[in-house]
PDB file of C-alpha atoms in Angstrom:
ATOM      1  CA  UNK A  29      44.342   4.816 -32.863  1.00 92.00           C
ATOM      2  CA  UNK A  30      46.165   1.571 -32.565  1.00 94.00           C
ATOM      3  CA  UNK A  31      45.089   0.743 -29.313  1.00 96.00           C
ATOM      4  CA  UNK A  32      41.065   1.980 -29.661  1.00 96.00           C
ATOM      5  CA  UNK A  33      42.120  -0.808 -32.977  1.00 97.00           C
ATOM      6  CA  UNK A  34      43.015  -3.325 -30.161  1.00 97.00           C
ATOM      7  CA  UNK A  35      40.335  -3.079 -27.949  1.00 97.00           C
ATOM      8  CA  UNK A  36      37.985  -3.261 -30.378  1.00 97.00           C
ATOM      9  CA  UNK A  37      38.939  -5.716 -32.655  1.00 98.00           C
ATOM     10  CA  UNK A  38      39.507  -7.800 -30.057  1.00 98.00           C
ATOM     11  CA  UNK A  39      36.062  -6.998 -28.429  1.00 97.00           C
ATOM     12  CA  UNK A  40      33.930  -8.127 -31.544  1.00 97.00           C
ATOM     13  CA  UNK A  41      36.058 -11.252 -31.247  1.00 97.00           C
ATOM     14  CA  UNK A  42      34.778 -11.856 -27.744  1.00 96.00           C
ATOM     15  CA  UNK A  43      31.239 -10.357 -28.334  1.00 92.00           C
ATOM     16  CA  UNK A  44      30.580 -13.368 -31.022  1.00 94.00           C
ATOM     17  CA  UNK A  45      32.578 -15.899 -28.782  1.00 95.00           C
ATOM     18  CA  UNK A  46      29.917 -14.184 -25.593  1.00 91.00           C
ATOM     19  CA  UNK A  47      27.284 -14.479 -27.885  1.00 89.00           C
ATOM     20  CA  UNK A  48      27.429 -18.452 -29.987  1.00 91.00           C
ATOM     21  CA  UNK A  49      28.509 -19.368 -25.651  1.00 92.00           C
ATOM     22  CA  UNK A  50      24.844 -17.758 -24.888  1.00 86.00           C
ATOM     23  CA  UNK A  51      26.480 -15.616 -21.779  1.00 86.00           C
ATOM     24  CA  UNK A  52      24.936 -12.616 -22.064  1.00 81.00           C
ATOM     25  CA  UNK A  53      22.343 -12.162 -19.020  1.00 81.00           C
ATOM     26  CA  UNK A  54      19.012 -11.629 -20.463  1.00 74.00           C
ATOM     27  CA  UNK A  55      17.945  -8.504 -18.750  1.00 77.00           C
ATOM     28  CA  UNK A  56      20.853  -7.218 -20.780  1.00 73.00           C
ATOM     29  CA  UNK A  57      19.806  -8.613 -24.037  1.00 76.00           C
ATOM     30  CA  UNK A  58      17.962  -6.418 -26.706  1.00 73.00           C
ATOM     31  CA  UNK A  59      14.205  -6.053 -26.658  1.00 75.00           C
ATOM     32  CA  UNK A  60      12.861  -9.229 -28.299  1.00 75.00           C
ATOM     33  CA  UNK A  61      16.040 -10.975 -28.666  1.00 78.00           C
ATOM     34  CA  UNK A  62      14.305 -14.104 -29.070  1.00 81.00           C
ATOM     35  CA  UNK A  63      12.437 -13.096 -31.796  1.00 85.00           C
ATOM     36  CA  UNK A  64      14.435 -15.399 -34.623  1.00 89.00           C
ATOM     37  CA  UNK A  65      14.327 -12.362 -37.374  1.00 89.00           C
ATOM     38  CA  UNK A  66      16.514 -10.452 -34.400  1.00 86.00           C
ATOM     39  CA  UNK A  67      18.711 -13.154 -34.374  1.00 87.00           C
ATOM     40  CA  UNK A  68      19.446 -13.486 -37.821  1.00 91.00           C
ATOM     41  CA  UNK A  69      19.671  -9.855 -37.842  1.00 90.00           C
ATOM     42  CA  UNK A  70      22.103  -9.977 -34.971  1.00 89.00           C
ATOM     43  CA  UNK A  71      24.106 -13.111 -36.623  1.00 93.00           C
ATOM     44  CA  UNK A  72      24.115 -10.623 -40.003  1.00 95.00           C
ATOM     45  CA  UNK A  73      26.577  -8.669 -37.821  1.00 96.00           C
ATOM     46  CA  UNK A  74      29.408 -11.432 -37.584  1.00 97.00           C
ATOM     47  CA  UNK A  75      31.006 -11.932 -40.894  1.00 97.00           C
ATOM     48  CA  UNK A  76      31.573  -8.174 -41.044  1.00 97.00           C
ATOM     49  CA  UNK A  77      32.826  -7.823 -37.392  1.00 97.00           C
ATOM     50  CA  UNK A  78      34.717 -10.771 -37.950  1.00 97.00           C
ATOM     51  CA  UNK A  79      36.204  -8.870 -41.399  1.00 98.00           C
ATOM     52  CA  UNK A  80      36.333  -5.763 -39.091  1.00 98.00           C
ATOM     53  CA  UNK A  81      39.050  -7.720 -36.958  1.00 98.00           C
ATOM     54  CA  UNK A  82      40.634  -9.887 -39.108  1.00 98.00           C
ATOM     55  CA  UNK A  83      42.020  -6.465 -41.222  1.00 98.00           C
ATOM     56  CA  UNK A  84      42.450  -4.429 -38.121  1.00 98.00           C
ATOM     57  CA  UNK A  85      44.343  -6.944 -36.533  1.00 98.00           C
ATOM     58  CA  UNK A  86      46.729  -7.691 -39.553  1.00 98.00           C
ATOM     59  CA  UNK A  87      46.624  -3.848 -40.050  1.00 98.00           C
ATOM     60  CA  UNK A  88      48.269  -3.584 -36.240  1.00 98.00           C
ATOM     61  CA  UNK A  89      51.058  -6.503 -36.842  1.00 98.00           C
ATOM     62  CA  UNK A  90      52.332  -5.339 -40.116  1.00 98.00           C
ATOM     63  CA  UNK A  91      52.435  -1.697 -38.496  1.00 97.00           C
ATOM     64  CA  UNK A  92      54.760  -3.116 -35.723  1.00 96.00           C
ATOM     65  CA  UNK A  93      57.104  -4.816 -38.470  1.00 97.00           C
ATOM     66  CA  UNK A  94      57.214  -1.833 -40.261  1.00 95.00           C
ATOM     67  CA  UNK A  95      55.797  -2.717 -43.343  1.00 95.00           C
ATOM     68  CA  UNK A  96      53.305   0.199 -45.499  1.00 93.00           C
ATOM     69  CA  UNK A  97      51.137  -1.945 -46.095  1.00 95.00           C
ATOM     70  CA  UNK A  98      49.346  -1.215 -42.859  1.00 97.00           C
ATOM     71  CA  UNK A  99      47.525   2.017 -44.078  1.00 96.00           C
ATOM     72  CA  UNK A 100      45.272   0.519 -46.533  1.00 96.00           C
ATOM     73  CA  UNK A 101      44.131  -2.347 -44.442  1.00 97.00           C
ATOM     74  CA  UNK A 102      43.619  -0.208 -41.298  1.00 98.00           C
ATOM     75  CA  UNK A 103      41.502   1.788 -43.742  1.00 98.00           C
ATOM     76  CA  UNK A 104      39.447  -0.653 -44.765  1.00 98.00           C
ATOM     77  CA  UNK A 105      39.165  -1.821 -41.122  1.00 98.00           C
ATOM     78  CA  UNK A 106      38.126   1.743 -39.865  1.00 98.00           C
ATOM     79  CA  UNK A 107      35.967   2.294 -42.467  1.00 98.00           C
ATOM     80  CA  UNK A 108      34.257  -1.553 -41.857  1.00 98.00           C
ATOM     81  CA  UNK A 109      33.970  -0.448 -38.439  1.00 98.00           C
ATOM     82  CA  UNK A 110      31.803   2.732 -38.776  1.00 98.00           C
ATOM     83  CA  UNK A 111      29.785   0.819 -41.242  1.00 97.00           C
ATOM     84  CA  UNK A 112      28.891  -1.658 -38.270  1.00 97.00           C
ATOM     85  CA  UNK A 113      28.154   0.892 -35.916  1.00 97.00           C
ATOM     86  CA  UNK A 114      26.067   2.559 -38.844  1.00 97.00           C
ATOM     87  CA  UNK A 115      23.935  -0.433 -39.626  1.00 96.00           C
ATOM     88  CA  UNK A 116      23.354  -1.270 -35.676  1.00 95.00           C
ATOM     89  CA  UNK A 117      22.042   2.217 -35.068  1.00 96.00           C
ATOM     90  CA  UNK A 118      19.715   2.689 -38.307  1.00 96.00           C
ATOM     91  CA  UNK A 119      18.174  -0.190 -37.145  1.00 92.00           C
ATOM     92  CA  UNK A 120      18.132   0.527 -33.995  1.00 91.00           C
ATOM     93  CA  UNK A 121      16.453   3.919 -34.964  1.00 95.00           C
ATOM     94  CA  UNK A 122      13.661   2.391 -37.486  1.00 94.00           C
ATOM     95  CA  UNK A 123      12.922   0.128 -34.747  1.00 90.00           C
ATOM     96  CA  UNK A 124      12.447   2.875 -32.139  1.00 93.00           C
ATOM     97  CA  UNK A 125      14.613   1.272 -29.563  1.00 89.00           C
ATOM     98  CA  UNK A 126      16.527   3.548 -27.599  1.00 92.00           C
ATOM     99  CA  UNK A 127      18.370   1.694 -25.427  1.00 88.00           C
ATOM    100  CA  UNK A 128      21.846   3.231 -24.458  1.00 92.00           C
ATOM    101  CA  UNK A 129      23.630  -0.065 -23.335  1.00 87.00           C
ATOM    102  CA  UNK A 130      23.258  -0.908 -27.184  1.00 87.00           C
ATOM    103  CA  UNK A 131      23.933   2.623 -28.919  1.00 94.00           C
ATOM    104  CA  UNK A 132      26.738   3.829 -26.820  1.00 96.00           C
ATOM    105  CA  UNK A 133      29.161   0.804 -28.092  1.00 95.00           C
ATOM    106  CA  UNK A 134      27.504   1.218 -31.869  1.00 96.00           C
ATOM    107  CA  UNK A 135      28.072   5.203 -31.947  1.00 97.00           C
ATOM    108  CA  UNK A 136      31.366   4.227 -30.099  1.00 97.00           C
ATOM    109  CA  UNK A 137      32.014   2.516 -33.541  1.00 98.00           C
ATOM    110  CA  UNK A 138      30.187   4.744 -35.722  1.00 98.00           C
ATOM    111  CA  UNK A 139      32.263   8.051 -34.642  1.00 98.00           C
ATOM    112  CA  UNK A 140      35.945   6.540 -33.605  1.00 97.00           C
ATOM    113  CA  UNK A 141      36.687   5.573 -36.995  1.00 98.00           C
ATOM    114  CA  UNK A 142      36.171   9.459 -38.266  1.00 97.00           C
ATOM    115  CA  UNK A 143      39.029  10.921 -35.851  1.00 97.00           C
ATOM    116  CA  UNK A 144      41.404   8.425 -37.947  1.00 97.00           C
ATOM    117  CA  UNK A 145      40.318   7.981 -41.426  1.00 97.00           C
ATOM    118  CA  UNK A 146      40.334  11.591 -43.166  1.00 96.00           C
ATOM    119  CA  UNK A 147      44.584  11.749 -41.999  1.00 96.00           C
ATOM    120  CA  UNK A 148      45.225   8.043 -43.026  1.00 96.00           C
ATOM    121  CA  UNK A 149      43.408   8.853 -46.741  1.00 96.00           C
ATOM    122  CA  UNK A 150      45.369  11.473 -47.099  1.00 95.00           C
ATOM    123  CA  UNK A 151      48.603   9.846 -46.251  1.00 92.00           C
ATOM    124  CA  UNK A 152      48.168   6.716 -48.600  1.00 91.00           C
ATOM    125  CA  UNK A 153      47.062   9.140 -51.510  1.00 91.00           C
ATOM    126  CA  UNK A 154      50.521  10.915 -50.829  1.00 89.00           C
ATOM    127  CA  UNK A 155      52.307   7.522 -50.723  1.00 82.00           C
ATOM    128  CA  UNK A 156      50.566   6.531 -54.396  1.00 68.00           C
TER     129      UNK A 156
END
């Protein structure tokens, strides 16, 4: 868990840095990226991916030092998490676009989270 955590709290960090820096190639862009409603909707996505890693991350370094205060932000971050990947595909499926270089890395987020959260519930509940 910690280090699927890493990588992707880390990668919505570099996604928005990717994305304000205009780097993505635009063959691999979404279908009418430039379309500014898309944009906003894609912009909607950064203060929660942005929330997504600031608890996972904080989550991860007061796991290291020990302190049980991890559990209930690494909740909230997991649970943040599938929410994104949620949101992304919904639209993604009332839009009709079916495009896998954008679903695999939002199911990727909708389903990781799952494996983790039901055990990490139960152990805070037991710890309360």
């Amino acid at each position: 868990m910690k280090a699927l955590m890493l990588v992707t709290d880390l990668g919505f960090i570099v996604y928005w840095l990717i994305t304000a820096l205009h780097l993505i190639p635009a063959e691999h862009l979404f279908r009418d990226y430039t379309n500014p409603i898309l944009v906003h909707w894609n912009w909607s996505f950064l203060p929660l991916d942005l929330a997504i890693s600031a608890t996972g991350l904080t989550s991860l370094w007061l796991h290291r030092g020990g302190s049980p205060q991890w559990r209930p932000l690494a909740i909230i971050s997991l649970t943040l998490t599938s929410v994104s990947g949620l949101q992304a595909i919904s639209f993604w499926v009332f839009a009709r676009d079916f495009d896998p270089a954008w679903w695999i890395p939002n199911l990727f987020l909708l389903i990781y989270p799952l494996f983790y959260l039901p055990r990490l519930i139960v152990a805070q509940a037991r710890i309360r």
